[in-house]
N, C-alpha and C. Protein backbone atom coordinates (compact mmCIF):
# COMPACT_ATOMS: atom_id res chain seq x y z
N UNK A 1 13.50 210.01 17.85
CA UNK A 1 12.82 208.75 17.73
C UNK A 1 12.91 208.26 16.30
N UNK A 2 12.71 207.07 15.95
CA UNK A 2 12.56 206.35 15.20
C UNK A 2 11.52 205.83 14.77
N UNK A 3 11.22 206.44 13.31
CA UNK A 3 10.09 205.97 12.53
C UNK A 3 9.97 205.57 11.08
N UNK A 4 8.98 204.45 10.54
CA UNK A 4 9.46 203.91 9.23
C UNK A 4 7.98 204.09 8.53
N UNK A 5 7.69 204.44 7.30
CA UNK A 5 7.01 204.93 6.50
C UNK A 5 6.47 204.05 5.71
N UNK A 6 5.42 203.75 5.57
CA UNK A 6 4.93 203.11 3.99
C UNK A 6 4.40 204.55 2.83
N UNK A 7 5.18 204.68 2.34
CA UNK A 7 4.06 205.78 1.41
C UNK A 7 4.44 205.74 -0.51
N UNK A 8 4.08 206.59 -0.93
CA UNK A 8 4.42 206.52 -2.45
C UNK A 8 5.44 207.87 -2.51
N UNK A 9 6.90 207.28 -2.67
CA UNK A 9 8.35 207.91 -3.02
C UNK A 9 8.07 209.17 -3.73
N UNK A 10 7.21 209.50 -4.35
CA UNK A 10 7.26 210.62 -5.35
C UNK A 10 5.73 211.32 -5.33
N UNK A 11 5.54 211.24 -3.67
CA UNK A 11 4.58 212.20 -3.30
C UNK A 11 4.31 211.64 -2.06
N UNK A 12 5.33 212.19 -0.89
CA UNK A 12 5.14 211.64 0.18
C UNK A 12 4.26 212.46 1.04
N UNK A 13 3.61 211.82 2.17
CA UNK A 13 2.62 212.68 2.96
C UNK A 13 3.48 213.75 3.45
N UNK A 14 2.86 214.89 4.28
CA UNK A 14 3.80 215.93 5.03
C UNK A 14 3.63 215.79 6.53
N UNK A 15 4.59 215.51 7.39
CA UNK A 15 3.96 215.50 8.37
C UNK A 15 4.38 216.69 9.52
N UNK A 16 3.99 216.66 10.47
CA UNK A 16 4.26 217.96 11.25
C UNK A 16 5.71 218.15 11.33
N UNK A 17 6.44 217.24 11.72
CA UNK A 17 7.62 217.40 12.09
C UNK A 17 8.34 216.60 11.22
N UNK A 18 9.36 217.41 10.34
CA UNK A 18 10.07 216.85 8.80
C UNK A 18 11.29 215.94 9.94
N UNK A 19 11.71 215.04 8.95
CA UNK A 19 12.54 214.27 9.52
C UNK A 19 14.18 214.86 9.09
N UNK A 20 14.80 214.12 10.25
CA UNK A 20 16.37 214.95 10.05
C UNK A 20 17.18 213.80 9.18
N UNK A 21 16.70 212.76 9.10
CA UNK A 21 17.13 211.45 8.21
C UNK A 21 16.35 210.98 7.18
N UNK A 22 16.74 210.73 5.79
CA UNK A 22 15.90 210.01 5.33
C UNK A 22 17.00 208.84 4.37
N UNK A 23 16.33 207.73 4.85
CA UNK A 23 17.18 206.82 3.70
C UNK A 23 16.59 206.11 2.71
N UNK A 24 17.01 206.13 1.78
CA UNK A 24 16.51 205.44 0.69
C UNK A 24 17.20 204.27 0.22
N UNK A 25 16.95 202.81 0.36
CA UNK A 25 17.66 202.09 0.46
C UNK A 25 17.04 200.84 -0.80
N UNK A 26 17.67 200.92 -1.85
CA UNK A 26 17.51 200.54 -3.20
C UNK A 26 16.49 200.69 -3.57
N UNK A 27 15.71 202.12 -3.69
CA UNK A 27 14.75 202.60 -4.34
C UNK A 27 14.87 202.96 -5.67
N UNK A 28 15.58 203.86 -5.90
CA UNK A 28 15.90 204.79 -6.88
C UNK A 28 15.41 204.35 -8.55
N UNK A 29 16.19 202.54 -8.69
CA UNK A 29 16.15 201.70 -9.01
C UNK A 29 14.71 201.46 -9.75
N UNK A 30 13.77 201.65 -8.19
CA UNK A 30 12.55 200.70 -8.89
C UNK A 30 11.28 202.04 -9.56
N UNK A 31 11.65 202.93 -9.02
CA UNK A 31 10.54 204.16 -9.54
C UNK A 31 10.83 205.03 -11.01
N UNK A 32 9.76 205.35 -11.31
CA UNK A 32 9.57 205.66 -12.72
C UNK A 32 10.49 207.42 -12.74
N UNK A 33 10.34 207.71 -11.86
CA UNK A 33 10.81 209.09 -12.15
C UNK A 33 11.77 209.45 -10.67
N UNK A 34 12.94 209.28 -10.81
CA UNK A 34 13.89 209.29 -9.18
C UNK A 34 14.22 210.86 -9.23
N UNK A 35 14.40 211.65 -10.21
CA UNK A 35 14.07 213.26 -9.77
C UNK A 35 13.01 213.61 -8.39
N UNK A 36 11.73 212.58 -9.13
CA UNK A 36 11.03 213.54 -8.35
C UNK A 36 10.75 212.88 -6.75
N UNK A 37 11.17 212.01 -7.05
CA UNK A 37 11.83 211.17 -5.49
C UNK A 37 12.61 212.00 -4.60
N UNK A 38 14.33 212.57 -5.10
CA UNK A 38 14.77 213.13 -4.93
C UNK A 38 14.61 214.67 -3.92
N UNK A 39 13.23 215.35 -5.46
CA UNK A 39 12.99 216.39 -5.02
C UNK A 39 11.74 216.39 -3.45
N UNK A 40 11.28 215.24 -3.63
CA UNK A 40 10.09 215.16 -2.34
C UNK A 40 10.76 214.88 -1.13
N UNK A 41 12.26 214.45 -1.26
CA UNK A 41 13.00 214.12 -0.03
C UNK A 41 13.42 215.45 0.57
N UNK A 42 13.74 216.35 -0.85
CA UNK A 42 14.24 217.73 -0.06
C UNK A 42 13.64 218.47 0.40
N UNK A 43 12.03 218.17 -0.19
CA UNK A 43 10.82 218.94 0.08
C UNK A 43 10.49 218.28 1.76
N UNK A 44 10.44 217.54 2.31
CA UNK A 44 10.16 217.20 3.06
C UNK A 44 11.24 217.34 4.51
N UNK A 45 12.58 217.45 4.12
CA UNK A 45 13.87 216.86 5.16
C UNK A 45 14.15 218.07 5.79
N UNK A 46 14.64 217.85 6.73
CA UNK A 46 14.40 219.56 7.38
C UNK A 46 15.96 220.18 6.91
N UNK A 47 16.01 221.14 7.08
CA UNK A 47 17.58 221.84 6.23
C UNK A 47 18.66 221.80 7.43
N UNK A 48 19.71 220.93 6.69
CA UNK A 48 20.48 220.49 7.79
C UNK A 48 20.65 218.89 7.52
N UNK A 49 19.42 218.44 7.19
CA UNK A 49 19.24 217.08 7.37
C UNK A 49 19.87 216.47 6.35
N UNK A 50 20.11 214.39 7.02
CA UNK A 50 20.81 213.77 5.71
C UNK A 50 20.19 212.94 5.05
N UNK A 51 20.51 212.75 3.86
CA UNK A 51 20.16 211.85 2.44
C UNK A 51 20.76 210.94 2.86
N UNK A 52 20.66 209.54 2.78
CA UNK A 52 21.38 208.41 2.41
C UNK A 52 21.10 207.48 1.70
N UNK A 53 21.24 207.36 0.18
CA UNK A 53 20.91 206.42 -0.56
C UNK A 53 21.84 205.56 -0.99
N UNK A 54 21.14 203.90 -1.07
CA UNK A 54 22.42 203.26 -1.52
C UNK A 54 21.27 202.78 -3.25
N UNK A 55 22.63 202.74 -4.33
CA UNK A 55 21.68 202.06 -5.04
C UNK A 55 22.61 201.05 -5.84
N UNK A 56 22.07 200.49 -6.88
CA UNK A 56 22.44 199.01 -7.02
C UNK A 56 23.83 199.76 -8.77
N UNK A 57 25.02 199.13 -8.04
CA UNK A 57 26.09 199.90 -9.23
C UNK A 57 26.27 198.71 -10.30
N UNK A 58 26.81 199.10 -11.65
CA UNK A 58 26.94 197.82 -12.65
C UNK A 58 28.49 197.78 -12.66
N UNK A 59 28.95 196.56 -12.80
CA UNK A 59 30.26 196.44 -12.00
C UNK A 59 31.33 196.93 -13.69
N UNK A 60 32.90 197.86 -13.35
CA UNK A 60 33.16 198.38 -14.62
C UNK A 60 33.46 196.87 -15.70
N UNK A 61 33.95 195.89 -15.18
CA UNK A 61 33.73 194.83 -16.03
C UNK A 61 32.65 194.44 -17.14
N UNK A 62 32.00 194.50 -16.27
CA UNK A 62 30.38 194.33 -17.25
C UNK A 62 30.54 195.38 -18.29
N UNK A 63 30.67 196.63 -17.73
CA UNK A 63 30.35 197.94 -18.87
C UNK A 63 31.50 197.62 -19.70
N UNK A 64 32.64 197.48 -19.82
CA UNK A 64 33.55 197.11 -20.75
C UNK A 64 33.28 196.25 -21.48
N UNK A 65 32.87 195.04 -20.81
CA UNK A 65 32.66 194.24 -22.41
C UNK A 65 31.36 194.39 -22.78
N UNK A 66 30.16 194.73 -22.27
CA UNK A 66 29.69 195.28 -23.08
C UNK A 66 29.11 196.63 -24.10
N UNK A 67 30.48 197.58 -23.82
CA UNK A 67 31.12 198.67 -25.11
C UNK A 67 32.01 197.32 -25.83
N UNK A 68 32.75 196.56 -25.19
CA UNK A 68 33.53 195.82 -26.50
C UNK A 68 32.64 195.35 -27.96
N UNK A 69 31.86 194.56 -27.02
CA UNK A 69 30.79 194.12 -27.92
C UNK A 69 29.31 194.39 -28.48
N UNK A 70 29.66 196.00 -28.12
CA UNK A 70 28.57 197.14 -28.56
C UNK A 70 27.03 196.03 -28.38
N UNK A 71 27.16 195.73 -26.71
CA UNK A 71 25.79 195.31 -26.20
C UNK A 71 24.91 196.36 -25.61
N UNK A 72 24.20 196.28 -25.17
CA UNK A 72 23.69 196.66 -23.65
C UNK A 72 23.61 196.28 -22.70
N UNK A 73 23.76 196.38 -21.50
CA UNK A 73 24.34 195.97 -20.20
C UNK A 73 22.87 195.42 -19.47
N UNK A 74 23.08 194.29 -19.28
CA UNK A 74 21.34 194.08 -18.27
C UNK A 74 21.53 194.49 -16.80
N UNK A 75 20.16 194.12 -16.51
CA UNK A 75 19.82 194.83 -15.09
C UNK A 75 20.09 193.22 -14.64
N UNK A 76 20.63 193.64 -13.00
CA UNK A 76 20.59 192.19 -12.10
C UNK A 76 19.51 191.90 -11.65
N UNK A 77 18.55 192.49 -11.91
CA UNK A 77 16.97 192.08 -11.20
C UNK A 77 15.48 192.64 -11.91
N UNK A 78 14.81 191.78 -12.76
CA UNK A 78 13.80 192.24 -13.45
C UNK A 78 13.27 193.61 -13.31
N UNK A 79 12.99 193.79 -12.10
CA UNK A 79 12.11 195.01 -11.39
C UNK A 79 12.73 196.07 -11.21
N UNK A 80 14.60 195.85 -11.96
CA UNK A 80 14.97 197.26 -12.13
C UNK A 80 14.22 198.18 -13.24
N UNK A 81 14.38 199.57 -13.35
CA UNK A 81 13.86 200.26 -13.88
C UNK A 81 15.35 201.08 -14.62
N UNK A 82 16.52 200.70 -13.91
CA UNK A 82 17.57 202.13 -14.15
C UNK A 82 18.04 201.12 -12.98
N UNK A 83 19.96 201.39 -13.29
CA UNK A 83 21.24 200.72 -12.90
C UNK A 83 22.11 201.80 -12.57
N UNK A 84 22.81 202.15 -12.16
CA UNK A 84 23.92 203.40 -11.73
C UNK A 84 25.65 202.69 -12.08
N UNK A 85 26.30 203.73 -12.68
CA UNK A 85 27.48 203.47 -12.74
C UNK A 85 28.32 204.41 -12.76
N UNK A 86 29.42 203.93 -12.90
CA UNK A 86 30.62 205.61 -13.16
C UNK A 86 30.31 206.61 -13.61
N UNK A 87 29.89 205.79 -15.03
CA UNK A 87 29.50 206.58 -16.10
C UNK A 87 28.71 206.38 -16.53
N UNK A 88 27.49 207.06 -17.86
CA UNK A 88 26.80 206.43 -18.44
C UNK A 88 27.08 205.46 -19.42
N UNK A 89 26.30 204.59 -19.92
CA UNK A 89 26.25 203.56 -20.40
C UNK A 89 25.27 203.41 -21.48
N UNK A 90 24.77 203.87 -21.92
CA UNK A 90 23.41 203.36 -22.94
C UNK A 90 22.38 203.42 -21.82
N UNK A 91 21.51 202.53 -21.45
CA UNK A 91 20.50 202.64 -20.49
C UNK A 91 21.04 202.47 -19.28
N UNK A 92 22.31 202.51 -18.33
CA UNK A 92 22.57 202.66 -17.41
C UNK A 92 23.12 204.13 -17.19
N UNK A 93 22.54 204.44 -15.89
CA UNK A 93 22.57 206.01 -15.25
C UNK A 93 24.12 206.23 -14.81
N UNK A 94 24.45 207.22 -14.85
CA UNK A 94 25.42 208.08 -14.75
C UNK A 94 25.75 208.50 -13.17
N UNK A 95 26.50 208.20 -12.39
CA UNK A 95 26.71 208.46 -10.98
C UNK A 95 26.76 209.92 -10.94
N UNK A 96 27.26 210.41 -12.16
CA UNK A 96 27.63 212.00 -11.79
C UNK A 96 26.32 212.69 -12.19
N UNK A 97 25.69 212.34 -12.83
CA UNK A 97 24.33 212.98 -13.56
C UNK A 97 23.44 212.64 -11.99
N UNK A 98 23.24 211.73 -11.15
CA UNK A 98 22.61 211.56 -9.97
C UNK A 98 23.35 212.77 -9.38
N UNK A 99 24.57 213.42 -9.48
CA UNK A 99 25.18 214.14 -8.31
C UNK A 99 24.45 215.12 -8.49
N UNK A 100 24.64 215.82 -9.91
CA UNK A 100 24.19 217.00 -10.60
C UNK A 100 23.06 217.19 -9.95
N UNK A 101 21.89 216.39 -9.79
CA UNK A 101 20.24 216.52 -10.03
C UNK A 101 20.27 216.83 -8.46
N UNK A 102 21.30 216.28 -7.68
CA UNK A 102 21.25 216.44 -5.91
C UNK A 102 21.63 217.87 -6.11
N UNK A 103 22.85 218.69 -6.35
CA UNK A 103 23.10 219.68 -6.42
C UNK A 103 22.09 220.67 -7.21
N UNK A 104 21.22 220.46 -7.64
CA UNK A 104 20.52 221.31 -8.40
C UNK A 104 19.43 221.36 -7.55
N UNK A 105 19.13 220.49 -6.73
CA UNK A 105 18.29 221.03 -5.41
C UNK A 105 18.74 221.16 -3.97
N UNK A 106 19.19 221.47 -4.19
CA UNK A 106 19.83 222.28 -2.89
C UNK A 106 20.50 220.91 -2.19
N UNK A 107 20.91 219.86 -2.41
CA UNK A 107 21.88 218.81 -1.60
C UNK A 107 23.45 218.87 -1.84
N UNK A 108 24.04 218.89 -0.86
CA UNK A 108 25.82 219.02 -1.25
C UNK A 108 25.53 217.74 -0.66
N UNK A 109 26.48 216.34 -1.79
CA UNK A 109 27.06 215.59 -1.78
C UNK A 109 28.55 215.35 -0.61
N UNK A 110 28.20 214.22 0.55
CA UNK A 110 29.77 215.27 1.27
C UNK A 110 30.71 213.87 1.56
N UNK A 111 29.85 212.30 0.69
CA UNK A 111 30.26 211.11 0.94
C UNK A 111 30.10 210.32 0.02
N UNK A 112 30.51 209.72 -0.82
CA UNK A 112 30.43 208.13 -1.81
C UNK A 112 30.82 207.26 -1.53
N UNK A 113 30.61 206.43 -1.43
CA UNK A 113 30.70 205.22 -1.09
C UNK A 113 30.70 203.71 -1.80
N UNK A 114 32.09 203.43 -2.55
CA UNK A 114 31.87 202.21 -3.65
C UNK A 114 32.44 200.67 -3.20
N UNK A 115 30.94 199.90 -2.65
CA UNK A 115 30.83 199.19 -1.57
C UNK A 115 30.62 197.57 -2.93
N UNK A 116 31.39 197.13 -2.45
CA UNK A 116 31.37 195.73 -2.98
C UNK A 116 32.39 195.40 -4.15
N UNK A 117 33.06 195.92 -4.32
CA UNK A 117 34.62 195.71 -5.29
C UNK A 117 35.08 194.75 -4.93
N UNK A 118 35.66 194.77 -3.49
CA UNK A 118 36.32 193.21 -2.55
C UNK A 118 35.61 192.05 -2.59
N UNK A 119 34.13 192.65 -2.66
CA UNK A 119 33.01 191.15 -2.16
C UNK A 119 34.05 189.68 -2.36
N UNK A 120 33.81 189.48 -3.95
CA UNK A 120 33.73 188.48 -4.31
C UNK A 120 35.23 187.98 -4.11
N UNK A 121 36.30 188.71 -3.72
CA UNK A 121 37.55 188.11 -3.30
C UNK A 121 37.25 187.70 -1.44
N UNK A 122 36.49 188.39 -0.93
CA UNK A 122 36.48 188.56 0.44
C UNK A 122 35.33 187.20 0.92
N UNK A 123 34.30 187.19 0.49
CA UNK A 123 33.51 186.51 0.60
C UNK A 123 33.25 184.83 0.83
N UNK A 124 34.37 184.04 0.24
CA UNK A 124 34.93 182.46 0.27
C UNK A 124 35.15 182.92 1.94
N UNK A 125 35.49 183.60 2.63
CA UNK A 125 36.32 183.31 4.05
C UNK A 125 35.04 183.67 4.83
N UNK A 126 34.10 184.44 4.46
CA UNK A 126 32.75 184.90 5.25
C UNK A 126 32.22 183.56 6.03
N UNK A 127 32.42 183.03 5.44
CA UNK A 127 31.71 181.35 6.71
C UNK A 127 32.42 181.37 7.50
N UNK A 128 33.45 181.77 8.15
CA UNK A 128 34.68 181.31 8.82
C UNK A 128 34.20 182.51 9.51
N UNK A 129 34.03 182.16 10.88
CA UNK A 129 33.58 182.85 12.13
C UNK A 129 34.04 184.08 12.47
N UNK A 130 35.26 183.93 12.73
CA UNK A 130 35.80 185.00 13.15
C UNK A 130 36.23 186.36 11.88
N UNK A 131 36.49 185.56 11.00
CA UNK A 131 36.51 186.46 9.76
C UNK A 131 35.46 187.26 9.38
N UNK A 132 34.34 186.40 9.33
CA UNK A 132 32.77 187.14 8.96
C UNK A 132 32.64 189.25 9.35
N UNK A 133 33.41 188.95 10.77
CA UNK A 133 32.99 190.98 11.07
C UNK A 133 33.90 191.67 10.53
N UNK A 134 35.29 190.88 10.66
CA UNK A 134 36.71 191.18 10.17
C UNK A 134 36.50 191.56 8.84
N UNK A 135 35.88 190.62 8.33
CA UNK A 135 35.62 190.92 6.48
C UNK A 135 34.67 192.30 6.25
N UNK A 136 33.62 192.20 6.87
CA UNK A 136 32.13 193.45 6.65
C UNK A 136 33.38 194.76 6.94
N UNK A 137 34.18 194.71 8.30
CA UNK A 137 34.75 196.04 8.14
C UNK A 137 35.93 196.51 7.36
N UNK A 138 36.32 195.33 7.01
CA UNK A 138 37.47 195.70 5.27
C UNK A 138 37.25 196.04 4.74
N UNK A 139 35.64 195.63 4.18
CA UNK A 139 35.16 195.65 2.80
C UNK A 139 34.56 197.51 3.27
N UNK A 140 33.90 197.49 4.26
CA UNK A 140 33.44 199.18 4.60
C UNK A 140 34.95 199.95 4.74
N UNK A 141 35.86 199.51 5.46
CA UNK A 141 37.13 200.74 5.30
C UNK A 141 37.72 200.94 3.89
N UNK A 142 37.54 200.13 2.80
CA UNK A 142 38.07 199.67 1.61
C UNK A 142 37.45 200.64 0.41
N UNK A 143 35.67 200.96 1.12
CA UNK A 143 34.75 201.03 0.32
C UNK A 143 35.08 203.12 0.02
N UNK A 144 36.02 203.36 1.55
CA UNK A 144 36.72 204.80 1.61
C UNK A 144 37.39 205.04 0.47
N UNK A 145 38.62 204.24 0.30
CA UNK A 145 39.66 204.85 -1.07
C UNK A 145 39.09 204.13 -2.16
N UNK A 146 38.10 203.36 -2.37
CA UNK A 146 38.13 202.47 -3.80
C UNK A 146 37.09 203.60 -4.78
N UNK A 147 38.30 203.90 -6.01
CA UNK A 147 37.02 205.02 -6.85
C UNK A 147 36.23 203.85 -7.48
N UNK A 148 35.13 205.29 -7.85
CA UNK A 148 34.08 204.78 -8.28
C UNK A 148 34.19 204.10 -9.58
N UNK A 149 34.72 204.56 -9.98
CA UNK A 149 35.32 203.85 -11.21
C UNK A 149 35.26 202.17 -11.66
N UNK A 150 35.76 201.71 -10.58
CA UNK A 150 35.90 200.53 -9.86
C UNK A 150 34.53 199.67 -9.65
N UNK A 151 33.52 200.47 -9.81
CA UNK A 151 32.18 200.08 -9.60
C UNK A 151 32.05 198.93 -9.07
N UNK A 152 31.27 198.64 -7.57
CA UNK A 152 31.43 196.97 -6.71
C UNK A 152 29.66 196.78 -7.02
N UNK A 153 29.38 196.32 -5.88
CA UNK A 153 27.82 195.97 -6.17
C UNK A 153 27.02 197.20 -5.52
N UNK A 154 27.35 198.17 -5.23
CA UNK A 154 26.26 199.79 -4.71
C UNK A 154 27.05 200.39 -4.30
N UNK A 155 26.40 201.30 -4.47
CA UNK A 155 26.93 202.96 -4.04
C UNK A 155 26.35 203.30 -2.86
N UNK A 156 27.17 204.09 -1.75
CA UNK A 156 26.40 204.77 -0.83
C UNK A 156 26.71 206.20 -0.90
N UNK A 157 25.49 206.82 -1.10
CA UNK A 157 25.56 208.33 -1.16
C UNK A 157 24.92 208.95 0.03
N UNK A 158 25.81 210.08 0.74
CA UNK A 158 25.18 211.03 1.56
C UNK A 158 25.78 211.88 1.04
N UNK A 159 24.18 212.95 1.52
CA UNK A 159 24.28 214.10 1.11
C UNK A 159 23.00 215.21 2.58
N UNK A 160 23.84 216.16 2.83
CA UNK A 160 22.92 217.33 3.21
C UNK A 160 22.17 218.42 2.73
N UNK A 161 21.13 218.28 3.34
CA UNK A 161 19.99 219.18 2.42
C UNK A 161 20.45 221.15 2.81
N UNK A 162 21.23 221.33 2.06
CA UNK A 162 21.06 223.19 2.46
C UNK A 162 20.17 223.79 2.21
């Protein structure tokens, strides 16, 4: 069955029966401490079970020019707290430093996912009817070989809890 939660990310209730899914879907982002997010998901997910977080990536353009012009990179939305990218950045988070902190509690990483690279070439034809599903599943088969590197607009990470 299917059930959806209101609670606080970094001390969730326990309930009888741990769930075999949990997704986190542009959280990571808005909380003060995503370790311990992290760790309450593993604390809670039954072993076996999957992670799926997507969170909001800074595209490698942006991070280049601003190392060119020894800026700092802004957030796309006030109420970020923390941005994810390839690499680190000055105040943007490190995709691999998120892997690390999964692997250090017991999650093997077994999927990435770098979803929105195409958008903005793909997107002019999205009004156009028949294109619209045609496009969503390019941009998802696309989102398979495109490294991360490449950074689009989010990441999708799964991972299983051992």
């Amino acid at each position: 069955y299917l059930y959806f939660m209101l609670c606080n990310a970094e001390a969730w209730l326990r309930r009888a029966d741990s769930p075999a899914v949990l997704i986190g879907a542009q959280v990571l982002e808005h909380v003060a401490d995503p370790l311990k997010v992290i760790e309450e998901s593993g604390r809670i997910l039954k072993k076996g079970g999957c992670l799926l977080l997507s969170l909001p990536s800074v595209p490698i353009v942006k991070m280049f020019v601003a190392h060119l012009f020894k800026r700092s990179v802004g957030y796309r939305s006030p109420t970020h707290l923390r941005e994810y990218a390839y690499r680190k950045h000055g105040h943007v988070e490190g995709l691999d430093e998120l892997i690390d902190k999964l692997t250090r509690i017991n999650f093997r990483v077994f999927e990435i996912r770098n979803v929105g690279v195409f958008y903005f070439l793909l997107a002019p034809f999205a009004w156009i009817k028949p294109f619209a599903k045609l496009i969503k599943i390019l941009e998802w088969q696309l989102s398979k070989i495109t490294p991360s590197l490449l950074s689009g607009i989010f990441f999708i990470i799964k991972a299983v809890k051992e």
